[in-house]
Short mmCIF file of C-alpha atoms in Angstrom, two decimals:
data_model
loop_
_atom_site.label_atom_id
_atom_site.label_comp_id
_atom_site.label_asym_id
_atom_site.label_seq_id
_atom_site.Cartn_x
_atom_site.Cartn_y
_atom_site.Cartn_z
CA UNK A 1 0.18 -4.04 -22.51
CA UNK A 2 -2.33 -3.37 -19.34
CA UNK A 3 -2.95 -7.64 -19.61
CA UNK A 4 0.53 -8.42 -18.98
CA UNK A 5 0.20 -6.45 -15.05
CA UNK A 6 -2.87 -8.81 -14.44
CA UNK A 7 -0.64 -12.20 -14.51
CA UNK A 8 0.52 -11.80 -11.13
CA UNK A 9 3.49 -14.20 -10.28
CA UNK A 10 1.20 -17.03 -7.94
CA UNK A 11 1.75 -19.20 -5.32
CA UNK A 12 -0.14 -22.97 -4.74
CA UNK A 13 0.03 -24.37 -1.58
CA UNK A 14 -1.82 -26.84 0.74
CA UNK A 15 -4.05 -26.05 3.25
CA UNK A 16 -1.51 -26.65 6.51
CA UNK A 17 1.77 -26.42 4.46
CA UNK A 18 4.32 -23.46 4.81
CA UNK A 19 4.52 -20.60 2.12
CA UNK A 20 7.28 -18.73 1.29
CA UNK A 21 6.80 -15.73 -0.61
CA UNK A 22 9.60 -14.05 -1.93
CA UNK A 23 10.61 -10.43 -2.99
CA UNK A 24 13.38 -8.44 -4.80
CA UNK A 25 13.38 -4.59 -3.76
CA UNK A 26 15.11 -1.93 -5.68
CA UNK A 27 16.92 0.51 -3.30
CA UNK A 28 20.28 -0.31 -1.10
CA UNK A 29 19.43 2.76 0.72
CA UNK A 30 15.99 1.35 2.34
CA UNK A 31 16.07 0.81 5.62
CA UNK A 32 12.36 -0.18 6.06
CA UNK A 33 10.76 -3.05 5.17
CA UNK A 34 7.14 -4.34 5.10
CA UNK A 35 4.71 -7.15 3.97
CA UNK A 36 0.69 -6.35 3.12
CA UNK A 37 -1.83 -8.66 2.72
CA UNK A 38 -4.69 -7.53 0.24
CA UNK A 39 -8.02 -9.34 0.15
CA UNK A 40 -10.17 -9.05 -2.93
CA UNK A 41 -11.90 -5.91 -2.84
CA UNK A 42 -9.90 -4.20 0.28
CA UNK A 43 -7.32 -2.29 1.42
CA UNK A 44 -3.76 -3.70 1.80
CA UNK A 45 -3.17 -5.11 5.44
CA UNK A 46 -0.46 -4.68 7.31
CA UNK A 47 1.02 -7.89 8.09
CA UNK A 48 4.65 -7.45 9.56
CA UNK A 49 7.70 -5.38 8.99
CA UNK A 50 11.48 -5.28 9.63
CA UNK A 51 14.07 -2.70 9.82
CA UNK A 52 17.43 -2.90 7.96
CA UNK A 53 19.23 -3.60 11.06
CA UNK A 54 17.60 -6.66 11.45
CA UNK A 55 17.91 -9.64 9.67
CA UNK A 56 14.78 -11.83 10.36
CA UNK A 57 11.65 -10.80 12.96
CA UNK A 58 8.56 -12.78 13.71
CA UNK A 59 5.08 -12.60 14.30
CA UNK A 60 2.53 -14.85 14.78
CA UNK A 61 2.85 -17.67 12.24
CA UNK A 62 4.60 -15.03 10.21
CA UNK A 63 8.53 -14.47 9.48
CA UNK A 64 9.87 -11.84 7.67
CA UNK A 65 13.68 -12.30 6.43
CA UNK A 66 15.77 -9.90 5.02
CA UNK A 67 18.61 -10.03 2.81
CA UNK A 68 20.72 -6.79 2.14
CA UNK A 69 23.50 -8.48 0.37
CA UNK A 70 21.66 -9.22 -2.66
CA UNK A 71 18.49 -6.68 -1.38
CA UNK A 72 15.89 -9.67 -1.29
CA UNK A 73 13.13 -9.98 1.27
CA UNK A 74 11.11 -13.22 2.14
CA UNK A 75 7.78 -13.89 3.71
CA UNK A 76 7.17 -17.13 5.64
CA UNK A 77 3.83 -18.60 6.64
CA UNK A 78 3.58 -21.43 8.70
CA UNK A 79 0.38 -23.94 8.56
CA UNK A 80 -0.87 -22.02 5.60
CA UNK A 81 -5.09 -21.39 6.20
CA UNK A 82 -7.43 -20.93 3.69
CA UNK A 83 -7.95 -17.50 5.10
CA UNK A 84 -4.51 -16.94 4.03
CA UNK A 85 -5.46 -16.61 0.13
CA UNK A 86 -4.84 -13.26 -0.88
CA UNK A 87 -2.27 -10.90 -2.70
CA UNK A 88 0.62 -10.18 -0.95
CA UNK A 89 2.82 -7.45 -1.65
CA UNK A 90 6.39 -6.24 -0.33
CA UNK A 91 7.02 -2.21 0.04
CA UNK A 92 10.28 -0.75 1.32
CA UNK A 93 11.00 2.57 2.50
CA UNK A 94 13.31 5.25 3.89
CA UNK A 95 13.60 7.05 7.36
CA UNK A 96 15.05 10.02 5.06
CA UNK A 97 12.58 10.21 2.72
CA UNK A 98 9.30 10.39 4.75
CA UNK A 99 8.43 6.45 4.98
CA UNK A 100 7.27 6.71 1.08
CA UNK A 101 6.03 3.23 0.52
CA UNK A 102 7.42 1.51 -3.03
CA UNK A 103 5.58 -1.10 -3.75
CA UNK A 104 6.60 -4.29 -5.20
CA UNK A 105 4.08 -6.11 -8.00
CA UNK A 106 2.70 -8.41 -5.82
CA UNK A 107 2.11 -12.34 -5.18
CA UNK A 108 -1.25 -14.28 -5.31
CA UNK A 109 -1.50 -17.03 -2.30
CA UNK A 110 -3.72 -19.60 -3.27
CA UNK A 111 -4.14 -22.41 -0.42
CA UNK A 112 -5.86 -25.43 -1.44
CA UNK A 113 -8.36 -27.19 0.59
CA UNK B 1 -11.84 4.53 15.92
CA UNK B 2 -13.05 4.35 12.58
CA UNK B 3 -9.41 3.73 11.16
CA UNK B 4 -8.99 5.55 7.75
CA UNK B 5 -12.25 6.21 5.67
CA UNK B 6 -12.69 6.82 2.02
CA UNK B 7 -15.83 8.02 0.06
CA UNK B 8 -17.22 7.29 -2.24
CA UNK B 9 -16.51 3.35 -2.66
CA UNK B 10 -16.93 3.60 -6.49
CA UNK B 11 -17.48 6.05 -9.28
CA UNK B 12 -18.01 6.27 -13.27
CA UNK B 13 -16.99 9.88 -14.36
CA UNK B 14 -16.58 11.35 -17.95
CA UNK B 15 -13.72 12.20 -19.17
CA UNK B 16 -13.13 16.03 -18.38
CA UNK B 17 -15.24 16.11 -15.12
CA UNK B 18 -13.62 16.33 -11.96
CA UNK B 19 -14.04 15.43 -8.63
CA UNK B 20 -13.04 14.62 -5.10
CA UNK B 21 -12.11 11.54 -3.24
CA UNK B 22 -12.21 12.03 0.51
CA UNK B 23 -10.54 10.45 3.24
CA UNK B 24 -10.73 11.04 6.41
CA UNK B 25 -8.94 9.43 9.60
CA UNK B 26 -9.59 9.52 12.99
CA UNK B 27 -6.05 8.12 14.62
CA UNK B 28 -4.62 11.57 15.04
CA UNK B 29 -1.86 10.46 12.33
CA UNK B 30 -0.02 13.56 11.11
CA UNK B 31 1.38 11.73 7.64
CA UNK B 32 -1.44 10.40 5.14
CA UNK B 33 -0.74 9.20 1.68
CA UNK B 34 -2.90 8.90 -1.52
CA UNK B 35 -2.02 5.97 -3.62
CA UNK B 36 -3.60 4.31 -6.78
CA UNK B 37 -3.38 0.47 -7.96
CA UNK B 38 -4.19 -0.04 -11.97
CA UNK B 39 -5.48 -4.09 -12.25
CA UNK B 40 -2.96 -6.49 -10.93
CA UNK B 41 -0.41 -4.01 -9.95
CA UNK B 42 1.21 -2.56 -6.78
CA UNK B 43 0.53 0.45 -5.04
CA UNK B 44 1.90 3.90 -6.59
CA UNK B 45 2.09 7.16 -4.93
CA UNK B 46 0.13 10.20 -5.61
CA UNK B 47 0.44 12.57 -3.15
CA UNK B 48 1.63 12.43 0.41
CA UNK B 49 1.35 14.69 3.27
CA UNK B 50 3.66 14.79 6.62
CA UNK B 51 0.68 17.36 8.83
CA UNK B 52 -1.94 19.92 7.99
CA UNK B 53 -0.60 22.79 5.63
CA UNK B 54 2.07 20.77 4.40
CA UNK B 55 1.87 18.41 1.23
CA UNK B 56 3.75 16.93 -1.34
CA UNK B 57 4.32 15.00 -4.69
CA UNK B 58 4.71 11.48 -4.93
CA UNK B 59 5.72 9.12 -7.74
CA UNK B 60 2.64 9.65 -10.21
CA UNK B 61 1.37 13.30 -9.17
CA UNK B 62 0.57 14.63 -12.95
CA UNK B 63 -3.48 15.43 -12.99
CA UNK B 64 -3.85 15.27 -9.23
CA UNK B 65 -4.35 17.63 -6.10
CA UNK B 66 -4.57 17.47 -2.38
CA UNK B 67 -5.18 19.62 0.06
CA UNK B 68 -4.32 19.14 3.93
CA UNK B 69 -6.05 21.77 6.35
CA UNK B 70 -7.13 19.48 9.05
CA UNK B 71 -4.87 16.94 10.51
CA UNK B 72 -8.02 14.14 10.16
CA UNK B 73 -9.16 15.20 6.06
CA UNK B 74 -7.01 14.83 3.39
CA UNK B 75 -8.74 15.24 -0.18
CA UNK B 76 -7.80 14.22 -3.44
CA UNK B 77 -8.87 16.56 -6.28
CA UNK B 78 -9.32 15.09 -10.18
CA UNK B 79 -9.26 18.72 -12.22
CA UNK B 80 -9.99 16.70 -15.80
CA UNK B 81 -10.59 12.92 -15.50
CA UNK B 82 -8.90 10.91 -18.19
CA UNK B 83 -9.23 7.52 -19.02
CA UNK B 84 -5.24 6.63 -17.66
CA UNK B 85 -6.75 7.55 -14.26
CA UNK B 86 -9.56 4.58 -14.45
CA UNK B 87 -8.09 2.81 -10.98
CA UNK B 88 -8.61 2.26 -7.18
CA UNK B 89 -7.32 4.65 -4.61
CA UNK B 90 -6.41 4.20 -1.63
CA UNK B 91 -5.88 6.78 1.05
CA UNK B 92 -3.22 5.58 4.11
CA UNK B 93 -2.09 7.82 7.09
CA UNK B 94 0.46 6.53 10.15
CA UNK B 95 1.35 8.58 13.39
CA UNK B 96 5.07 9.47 13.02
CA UNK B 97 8.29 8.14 13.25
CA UNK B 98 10.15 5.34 15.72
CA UNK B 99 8.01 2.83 17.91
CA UNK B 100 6.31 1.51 15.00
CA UNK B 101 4.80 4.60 14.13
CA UNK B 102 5.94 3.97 10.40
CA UNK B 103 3.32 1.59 9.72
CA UNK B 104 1.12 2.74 7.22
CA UNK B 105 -2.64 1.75 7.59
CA UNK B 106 -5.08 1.59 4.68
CA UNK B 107 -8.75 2.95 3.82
CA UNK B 108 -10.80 0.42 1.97
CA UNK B 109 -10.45 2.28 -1.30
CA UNK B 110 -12.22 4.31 -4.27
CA UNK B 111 -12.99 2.05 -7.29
CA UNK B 112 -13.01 5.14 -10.20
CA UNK B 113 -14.12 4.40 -13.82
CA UNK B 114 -13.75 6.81 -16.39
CA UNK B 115 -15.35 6.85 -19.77
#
């Protein structure tokens, strides 16, 4: 029922340790990748993204690794901050098919103090 | 820049009154997106649109409408609110294609209750 979408799948990690947050996306034929942050309250934020010719790209204190063998996706975090507690979801997409997000369910970061 | 606006932040409607959600950007982004997120949930597409005149349906368009006639407003219409449609909805937009311009960015959302 509508309870069973508010257990999101979560995350505990120590403030300064690295997170991995990992994601399983539906389509073979997406060739665009992207991880959101979403803050209680806000908008999702756009955090980093890949395209399927790539196989890992990073930001700053972020690295995104993708998988198209077995169509998994991965976000890294290094030093985790408390700042860093949020949801954080995955969404691919398609060049051919107007860069329609598809969200995945989501992942709640908690970093402990 | 503003970014991507939405108004209003929340609303309680009765079931069979309608309304509009607005959003408005100021980026100059031809595509803009309406999505919803039920509790807990990802994001789910409504309606999307890829420049003024030209829209279309997303994943979850049923008791929905948009209208694009200016490349900054893109309005979503409720005809007869229904309890299912109790959710948050965000309005995105991004530039175009190649260089990064598939990035979608995010309003701060409508919070919609109805009773």
């Amino acid at each position: 029922g509508e309870s069973v979408g508010l257990h999101l799948p979560t995350l505990s990690v120590q403030e300064g340790d690295n997170s991995i947050i990992n994601c399983a996306y539906s389509n073979s034929a997406s060739d665009y990748f992207i991880w959101y942050k979403q803050e209680s309250g806000k908008g999702p934020q756009f955090i980093i993204d890949i395209r399927s010719n790539m196989d890992k790209r990073q930001g700053q204190r972020v690295t995104v690794l993708l998988n198209k063998t077995v169509k998994h996706l991965s976000l890294q975090i290094a030093a985790t901050q408390p700042g860093d507690s949020a949801v954080y979801f995955c969404a691919e997409a398609r060049r051919d098919s107007s860069y329609k997000l598809i969200f995945g369910s989501g992942t709640r970061l908690l970093v402990r103090p | 820049n503003a970014g991507v606006t939405q108004t209003p932040k929340f609303r309680i409607l009765k079931i069979g009154q309608s309304m509009t959600l607005q959003c408005t950007q100021d980026m100059n982004h031809n595509y803009m997106y309406w999505y919803r997120q039920d509790p807990g949930m990802g994001l789910k597409l409504i309606y999307y649109s890829v420049g003024a005149g030209i829209t279309d349906k997303g994943e979850v368009p049923n008791g929905y409408n948009v209208s694009r006639s200016t490349t900054e407003d893109f309005p979503l219409r409720l005809e007869l609110a229904a309890p299912s449609q109790t959710s948050v909805y965000f309005c995105a937009s991004r530039p175009g294609t190649g260089g990064g311009k598939e990035t979608q960015y995010f309003g701060p959302g409508t919070r919609l209750l109805v009773l």
